[in-house]
């Protein structure tokens, strides 16, 4: 009979091994996915509230993994962050977007927004990547960096934020209102854009408490002269409410679902015809 202590330690070693193996295999999956171009760069149009012209797009990543099937970004992005692979992944997103740069209208006001994790903001890495992949290709488009408010504030390098501003890159706070440090972010980051989280958009006309929060975010943005974007607009009722209350830009299924970058020129042509 094996002593209990030995059984226990064998068991623990097994668990540790499994944990390491799954960790390693996830890193492997991501690296493999990048190397074999399993990730696709999609985009979703943003519209001017008033005349509904398209002002730009948000870049959204898709992963159709041939071994595991489609994996939603809400699943693989946090995992990539956890495995310190988020900078690698974002670099891929930026370079793939630049590779297809001709899908965007050659309009200096047309903006392209990337989601960037706070973990990419350290040590000037993000700026180096943007210089290398974006500015060296001379794209005419305005660049927006969307930083999610869920990320830890202490991860962000404020010198880098100032550097981004100096380069004319706009900074957006994503999912505004869902984190726990909204007000200190406003003062420290001086964002150009606030993206009202879709949970607040969906509260319009249905949830009294959260739609009050929506009103307060709008008032805050207006007082601070920050461009307001509402995400997750699905109904005319929401759109009308947001327009009436002075939100500048709308994004949501009501106007366009995310689409592959290659589908954008056709969408723009159809949209501006109607
Ligand atoms: P997000 O940045 O808040 O992006 C908006 C999400 O809302 C997208 O989900 C979009 O497809 C979805 N959406 C747009 N309009 C509507 C609508 O009318 N109704 C509803 N219910 N949803 C709408 P998606 O593409 O699944 O992305 C989820 C999250 O994954 C993103 O949330 C973002 O945080 C992250 N993500 C996606 N691509 C990237 C990326 O390239 N890099 C990083 N770091 N994060 C990414
Ligand atoms: Ca976003
Ligand atoms: Ca968002
Ligand atoms: Ca969100």
CSV table of C-alpha atoms and ligand atoms in Angstrom, one decimal:
chain,number,residue,atom,x,y,z
A,1,UNK,CA,0.0,0.0,0.0
A,2,UNK,CA,1.3,3.5,-0.9
A,3,UNK,CA,1.5,6.0,1.9
A,4,UNK,CA,-1.1,8.7,1.7
A,5,UNK,CA,1.5,11.4,1.5
A,6,UNK,CA,3.0,9.9,-1.7
A,7,UNK,CA,-0.5,9.5,-3.3
A,8,UNK,CA,-1.2,13.2,-2.4
A,9,UNK,CA,2.1,14.4,-3.8
A,10,UNK,CA,1.6,12.4,-7.0
A,11,UNK,CA,-1.9,13.9,-7.4
A,12,UNK,CA,-0.6,17.4,-6.9
A,13,UNK,CA,2.2,16.9,-9.4
A,14,UNK,CA,-0.4,15.6,-11.9
A,15,UNK,CA,-2.6,18.7,-11.3
A,16,UNK,CA,0.4,21.0,-11.7
A,17,UNK,CA,1.4,19.2,-14.9
A,18,UNK,CA,-2.1,19.4,-16.3
A,19,UNK,CA,-2.2,23.1,-15.6
A,20,UNK,CA,1.1,23.8,-17.3
A,21,UNK,CA,0.1,21.6,-20.3
A,22,UNK,CA,-3.1,23.5,-20.8
A,23,UNK,CA,-1.4,26.8,-20.4
A,24,UNK,CA,1.3,25.8,-22.9
A,25,UNK,CA,-1.2,24.5,-25.3
A,26,UNK,CA,-3.2,27.7,-25.3
A,27,UNK,CA,0.0,29.7,-26.0
A,28,UNK,CA,0.7,27.2,-28.7
A,29,UNK,CA,-2.8,27.6,-30.2
A,30,UNK,CA,-2.4,31.4,-30.3
A,31,UNK,CA,1.0,31.3,-31.8
A,32,UNK,CA,-0.1,28.7,-34.3
A,33,UNK,CA,-3.2,30.7,-35.1
A,34,UNK,CA,-1.0,33.8,-35.9
A,35,UNK,CA,1.5,31.8,-37.9
A,36,UNK,CA,-1.2,30.1,-40.0
A,37,UNK,CA,-3.4,33.2,-40.3
A,38,UNK,CA,-6.4,31.7,-38.6
A,39,UNK,CA,-7.4,35.1,-37.2
A,40,UNK,CA,-9.5,37.3,-39.4
A,41,UNK,CA,-9.7,41.1,-39.1
A,42,UNK,CA,-13.3,42.3,-39.2
A,43,UNK,CA,-14.8,45.7,-38.7
A,44,UNK,CA,-18.0,47.5,-37.7
A,45,UNK,CA,-19.0,50.9,-39.1
A,46,UNK,CA,-19.7,53.9,-36.8
A,47,UNK,CA,-22.2,56.4,-37.9
A,48,UNK,CA,-22.8,60.1,-37.4
A,49,UNK,CA,-25.9,60.5,-35.3
A,50,UNK,CA,-27.3,63.3,-37.5
A,51,UNK,CA,-26.9,62.4,-41.1
A,52,UNK,CA,-26.0,58.7,-40.5
A,53,UNK,CA,-22.9,59.0,-42.7
A,54,UNK,CA,-20.1,56.5,-41.8
A,55,UNK,CA,-17.4,58.2,-39.8
A,56,UNK,CA,-15.1,55.3,-39.4
A,57,UNK,CA,-14.8,51.7,-38.2
A,58,UNK,CA,-13.9,49.7,-35.1
A,59,UNK,CA,-11.6,46.7,-35.9
A,60,UNK,CA,-12.8,43.5,-34.3
A,61,UNK,CA,-10.9,40.2,-34.3
A,62,UNK,CA,-12.3,36.8,-35.2
A,63,UNK,CA,-10.8,33.4,-34.7
A,64,UNK,CA,-12.1,30.4,-36.6
A,65,UNK,CA,-9.8,27.8,-35.0
A,66,UNK,CA,-9.6,24.7,-37.3
A,67,UNK,CA,-8.9,22.4,-34.3
A,68,UNK,CA,-11.5,23.8,-31.8
A,69,UNK,CA,-14.0,25.7,-34.0
A,70,UNK,CA,-14.8,29.4,-33.7
A,71,UNK,CA,-13.7,31.0,-30.5
A,72,UNK,CA,-15.4,34.3,-29.5
A,73,UNK,CA,-13.1,37.2,-28.7
A,74,UNK,CA,-14.6,37.5,-25.2
A,75,UNK,CA,-13.0,34.2,-24.6
A,76,UNK,CA,-9.6,34.3,-26.3
A,77,UNK,CA,-8.8,38.0,-25.6
A,78,UNK,CA,-8.7,37.6,-21.8
A,79,UNK,CA,-6.8,34.4,-22.2
A,80,UNK,CA,-4.3,36.1,-24.5
A,81,UNK,CA,-3.8,38.8,-21.9
A,82,UNK,CA,-3.3,36.2,-19.2
A,83,UNK,CA,-0.7,34.5,-21.3
A,84,UNK,CA,1.1,37.7,-22.1
A,85,UNK,CA,0.3,37.2,-25.8
A,86,UNK,CA,-1.9,40.2,-26.2
A,87,UNK,CA,0.8,42.5,-27.6
A,88,UNK,CA,1.7,39.9,-30.2
A,89,UNK,CA,-2.0,39.5,-31.2
A,90,UNK,CA,-2.6,43.2,-31.4
A,91,UNK,CA,0.5,43.6,-33.5
A,92,UNK,CA,-1.0,41.0,-35.9
A,93,UNK,CA,-4.3,42.9,-36.0
A,94,UNK,CA,-2.6,46.2,-36.8
A,95,UNK,CA,-0.4,44.7,-39.5
A,96,UNK,CA,-3.3,42.7,-41.1
A,97,UNK,CA,-5.4,45.9,-41.2
A,98,UNK,CA,-2.5,47.8,-42.9
A,99,UNK,CA,-2.2,45.0,-45.4
A,100,UNK,CA,-5.8,45.6,-46.4
A,101,UNK,CA,-5.7,49.4,-46.0
A,102,UNK,CA,-7.2,50.0,-49.5
A,103,UNK,CA,-10.7,49.0,-48.2
A,104,UNK,CA,-10.9,52.3,-46.3
A,105,UNK,CA,-12.0,55.5,-48.0
A,106,UNK,CA,-9.2,57.9,-48.6
A,107,UNK,CA,-10.7,60.5,-46.3
A,108,UNK,CA,-8.5,62.0,-43.6
A,109,UNK,CA,-11.5,62.2,-41.3
A,110,UNK,CA,-12.3,58.5,-41.6
A,111,UNK,CA,-11.2,56.9,-38.4
A,112,UNK,CA,-10.0,53.4,-37.7
A,113,UNK,CA,-10.2,52.2,-34.1
A,114,UNK,CA,-8.2,49.4,-32.5
A,115,UNK,CA,-8.9,47.7,-29.2
A,116,UNK,CA,-5.7,47.8,-27.1
A,117,UNK,CA,-5.2,46.2,-23.8
A,118,UNK,CA,-3.5,48.1,-21.0
A,119,UNK,CA,-0.8,45.4,-21.0
A,120,UNK,CA,0.4,46.7,-24.4
A,121,UNK,CA,0.8,50.2,-23.1
A,122,UNK,CA,3.9,49.6,-21.2
A,123,UNK,CA,7.5,50.4,-22.2
A,124,UNK,CA,6.5,52.2,-25.4
A,125,UNK,CA,5.8,48.8,-27.1
A,126,UNK,CA,2.5,50.0,-28.5
A,127,UNK,CA,4.0,53.2,-29.9
A,128,UNK,CA,6.8,51.2,-31.6
A,129,UNK,CA,4.3,48.9,-33.1
A,130,UNK,CA,2.1,51.7,-34.4
A,131,UNK,CA,5.2,53.5,-35.8
A,132,UNK,CA,6.4,50.3,-37.5
A,133,UNK,CA,3.1,49.0,-38.9
A,134,UNK,CA,0.8,52.0,-39.2
A,135,UNK,CA,2.7,55.2,-39.7
A,136,UNK,CA,5.5,53.7,-41.9
A,137,UNK,CA,2.7,52.6,-44.3
A,138,UNK,CA,1.5,56.3,-44.5
A,139,UNK,CA,-2.2,55.6,-44.0
A,140,UNK,CA,-4.2,58.7,-44.2
A,141,UNK,CA,-6.8,57.5,-41.7
A,142,UNK,CA,-7.2,58.9,-38.3
A,143,UNK,CA,-6.2,56.4,-35.7
A,144,UNK,CA,-8.2,55.7,-32.5
A,145,UNK,CA,-6.9,53.6,-29.6
A,146,UNK,CA,-9.7,52.1,-27.6
A,147,UNK,CA,-8.6,51.3,-24.1
A,148,UNK,CA,-11.0,49.3,-22.0
A,149,UNK,CA,-11.8,50.6,-18.6
A,150,UNK,CA,-11.8,47.2,-17.0
A,151,UNK,CA,-8.1,47.1,-17.3
A,152,UNK,CA,-6.0,48.1,-14.3
A,153,UNK,CA,-5.3,51.8,-14.2
A,154,UNK,CA,-1.8,51.2,-12.8
A,155,UNK,CA,-0.8,49.3,-15.9
A,156,UNK,CA,-1.1,52.4,-18.1
A,157,UNK,CA,2.0,54.5,-18.8
A,158,UNK,CA,0.8,58.1,-18.8
A,159,UNK,CA,3.9,59.3,-20.7
A,160,UNK,CA,2.8,57.0,-23.5
A,161,UNK,CA,-0.6,58.5,-23.4
A,162,UNK,CA,0.8,62.0,-23.9
A,163,UNK,CA,3.0,60.6,-26.7
A,164,UNK,CA,-0.1,59.2,-28.5
A,165,UNK,CA,-1.8,62.5,-28.2
A,166,UNK,CA,1.3,64.3,-29.6
A,167,UNK,CA,1.2,62.0,-32.6
A,168,UNK,CA,-2.5,62.9,-33.2
A,169,UNK,CA,-3.8,59.5,-32.2
A,170,UNK,CA,-7.1,59.7,-30.5
A,171,UNK,CA,-7.8,57.9,-27.3
A,172,UNK,CA,-11.1,56.3,-26.5
A,173,UNK,CA,-12.3,54.8,-23.2
A,174,UNK,CA,-14.2,51.7,-24.0
A,175,UNK,CA,-17.1,50.2,-22.1
A,176,UNK,CA,-17.3,53.4,-20.1
A,177,UNK,CA,-19.3,53.1,-16.9
A,178,UNK,CA,-18.6,49.4,-16.3
A,179,UNK,CA,-15.3,49.7,-14.5
A,180,UNK,CA,-14.7,51.0,-11.1
A,181,UNK,CA,-12.5,54.0,-11.7
A,182,UNK,CA,-14.3,56.0,-14.3
A,183,UNK,CA,-13.7,59.4,-12.8
A,184,UNK,CA,-10.0,59.2,-12.1
A,185,UNK,CA,-9.5,57.9,-15.7
A,186,UNK,CA,-11.1,61.0,-17.1
A,187,UNK,CA,-8.8,63.2,-15.3
A,188,UNK,CA,-5.6,61.2,-15.9
A,189,UNK,CA,-6.1,60.1,-19.5
A,190,UNK,CA,-7.9,63.1,-21.0
A,191,UNK,CA,-9.7,60.9,-23.5
A,192,UNK,CA,-11.0,62.2,-26.8
A,193,UNK,CA,-13.8,59.7,-27.0
A,194,UNK,CA,-16.1,58.0,-24.5
A,195,UNK,CA,-17.7,54.8,-25.7
A,196,UNK,CA,-20.9,54.2,-23.8
A,197,UNK,CA,-21.1,50.5,-23.0
A,198,UNK,CA,-23.9,48.5,-24.7
A,199,UNK,CA,-25.4,47.6,-21.4
A,200,UNK,CA,-26.3,51.3,-21.0
A,201,UNK,CA,-27.7,51.6,-24.5
A,202,UNK,CA,-29.8,48.5,-23.9
A,203,UNK,CA,-31.2,50.1,-20.7
A,204,UNK,CA,-32.9,52.9,-22.6
A,205,UNK,CA,-36.6,52.6,-22.2
A,206,UNK,CA,-36.3,49.4,-20.1
A,207,UNK,CA,-34.2,49.9,-17.0
A,208,UNK,CA,-34.7,53.1,-15.0
A,209,UNK,CA,-31.5,52.9,-12.9
A,210,UNK,CA,-29.1,52.2,-15.8
A,211,UNK,CA,-30.8,54.6,-18.2
A,212,UNK,CA,-30.2,57.3,-15.5
A,213,UNK,CA,-26.5,56.3,-15.6
A,214,UNK,CA,-26.7,56.7,-19.4
A,215,UNK,CA,-28.0,60.3,-19.0
A,216,UNK,CA,-25.2,61.1,-16.5
A,217,UNK,CA,-22.5,59.7,-18.8
A,218,UNK,CA,-23.9,61.8,-21.7
A,219,UNK,CA,-24.0,64.9,-19.5
A,220,UNK,CA,-20.4,64.3,-18.3
A,221,UNK,CA,-19.1,63.8,-21.8
A,222,UNK,CA,-20.8,67.0,-22.9
A,223,UNK,CA,-19.5,69.1,-20.1
A,224,UNK,CA,-16.0,67.8,-20.7
A,225,UNK,CA,-16.4,68.2,-24.5
A,226,UNK,CA,-15.6,64.6,-25.2
A,227,UNK,CA,-16.9,62.9,-28.3
A,228,UNK,CA,-19.6,60.4,-27.3
A,229,UNK,CA,-20.1,57.1,-29.0
A,230,UNK,CA,-23.0,54.7,-28.1
A,231,UNK,CA,-22.3,51.1,-28.8
A,232,UNK,CA,-24.8,48.3,-29.2
A,233,UNK,CA,-27.5,50.4,-30.8
A,234,UNK,CA,-30.2,47.8,-31.9
A,235,UNK,CA,-33.5,49.7,-32.0
A,236,UNK,CA,-34.8,53.0,-33.5
A,237,UNK,CA,-36.0,53.9,-30.0
A,238,UNK,CA,-32.5,53.8,-28.7
A,239,UNK,CA,-31.1,55.7,-31.7
A,240,UNK,CA,-33.7,58.4,-31.3
A,241,UNK,CA,-33.1,58.8,-27.6
A,242,UNK,CA,-29.3,59.0,-28.1
A,243,UNK,CA,-29.7,61.5,-30.9
A,244,UNK,CA,-32.1,63.6,-28.9
A,245,UNK,CA,-29.7,63.7,-26.0
A,246,UNK,CA,-26.7,64.7,-28.1
A,247,UNK,CA,-24.6,61.5,-28.5
A,248,UNK,CA,-22.4,62.1,-31.6
A,249,UNK,CA,-21.8,58.7,-33.0
A,250,UNK,CA,-23.8,55.4,-33.1
A,251,UNK,CA,-22.6,51.9,-33.5
A,252,UNK,CA,-24.7,48.8,-33.5
A,253,UNK,CA,-26.6,46.0,-35.3
A,254,UNK,CA,-29.4,48.5,-36.3
A,255,UNK,CA,-26.9,49.9,-38.8
A,256,UNK,CA,-24.3,47.2,-39.4
A,257,UNK,CA,-23.1,44.0,-37.9
A,258,UNK,CA,-19.3,43.4,-37.9
A,259,UNK,CA,-18.1,42.3,-41.3
A,260,UNK,CA,-14.8,41.1,-42.8
A,261,UNK,CA,-12.7,44.1,-43.9
A,262,UNK,CA,-13.1,43.0,-47.5
A,263,UNK,CA,-16.8,43.6,-47.3
A,264,UNK,CA,-16.5,47.2,-46.2
A,265,UNK,CA,-16.2,48.9,-49.6
A,266,UNK,CA,-19.5,47.3,-50.8
A,267,UNK,CA,-21.2,48.2,-47.5
A,268,UNK,CA,-20.1,51.8,-47.8
A,269,UNK,CA,-21.3,52.0,-51.4
A,270,UNK,CA,-24.8,50.5,-50.5
A,271,UNK,CA,-25.1,52.6,-47.4
A,272,UNK,CA,-24.4,55.9,-49.0
A,273,UNK,CA,-26.7,55.1,-51.9
A,274,UNK,CA,-29.8,54.8,-49.6
B,1,LIG,P1,-16.0,45.8,-27.5
B,1,LIG,O1,-14.7,46.5,-27.8
B,1,LIG,O2,-16.9,46.4,-26.6
B,1,LIG,O3,-16.6,45.6,-29.0
B,1,LIG,C1,-18.0,45.7,-29.2
B,1,LIG,C2,-18.7,44.4,-29.2
B,1,LIG,O4,-20.1,44.5,-29.3
B,1,LIG,C3,-18.3,43.5,-30.4
B,1,LIG,O5,-18.3,42.1,-29.9
B,1,LIG,C4,-19.4,43.7,-31.4
B,1,LIG,O6,-19.6,42.7,-32.3
B,1,LIG,C5,-20.6,43.8,-30.4
B,1,LIG,N1,-21.7,44.6,-31.0
B,1,LIG,C6,-21.7,45.5,-31.9
B,1,LIG,N2,-22.9,46.0,-32.1
B,1,LIG,C7,-23.8,45.3,-31.3
B,1,LIG,C8,-25.2,45.4,-31.1
B,1,LIG,O7,-25.9,46.2,-31.6
B,1,LIG,N3,-25.7,44.5,-30.1
B,1,LIG,C9,-24.9,43.7,-29.4
B,1,LIG,N4,-25.5,42.9,-28.6
B,1,LIG,N5,-23.5,43.6,-29.6
B,1,LIG,C10,-23.0,44.4,-30.5
B,1,LIG,P2,-17.2,41.1,-30.3
B,1,LIG,O8,-16.7,41.4,-31.7
B,1,LIG,O9,-17.7,39.8,-30.0
B,1,LIG,O10,-16.0,41.5,-29.3
B,1,LIG,C11,-16.1,41.3,-28.0
B,1,LIG,C12,-15.0,42.0,-27.2
B,1,LIG,O11,-13.7,41.4,-27.5
B,1,LIG,C13,-14.8,43.5,-27.7
B,1,LIG,O12,-15.7,44.3,-27.0
B,1,LIG,C14,-13.3,43.7,-27.3
B,1,LIG,O13,-13.3,44.0,-25.9
B,1,LIG,C15,-12.7,42.4,-27.5
B,1,LIG,N6,-12.0,42.4,-28.8
B,1,LIG,C16,-12.5,42.1,-30.0
B,1,LIG,N7,-11.5,42.3,-31.0
B,1,LIG,C17,-10.4,42.7,-30.3
B,1,LIG,C18,-9.0,43.0,-30.6
B,1,LIG,O14,-8.6,43.0,-31.8
B,1,LIG,N8,-8.1,43.3,-29.6
B,1,LIG,C19,-8.6,43.3,-28.3
B,1,LIG,N9,-7.6,43.7,-27.4
B,1,LIG,N10,-9.8,43.1,-27.9
B,1,LIG,C20,-10.7,42.7,-28.9
B,2,LIG,CA1,-14.0,48.4,-28.4
B,3,LIG,CA1,-17.0,48.6,-26.0
B,4,LIG,CA1,-18.1,45.8,-24.3
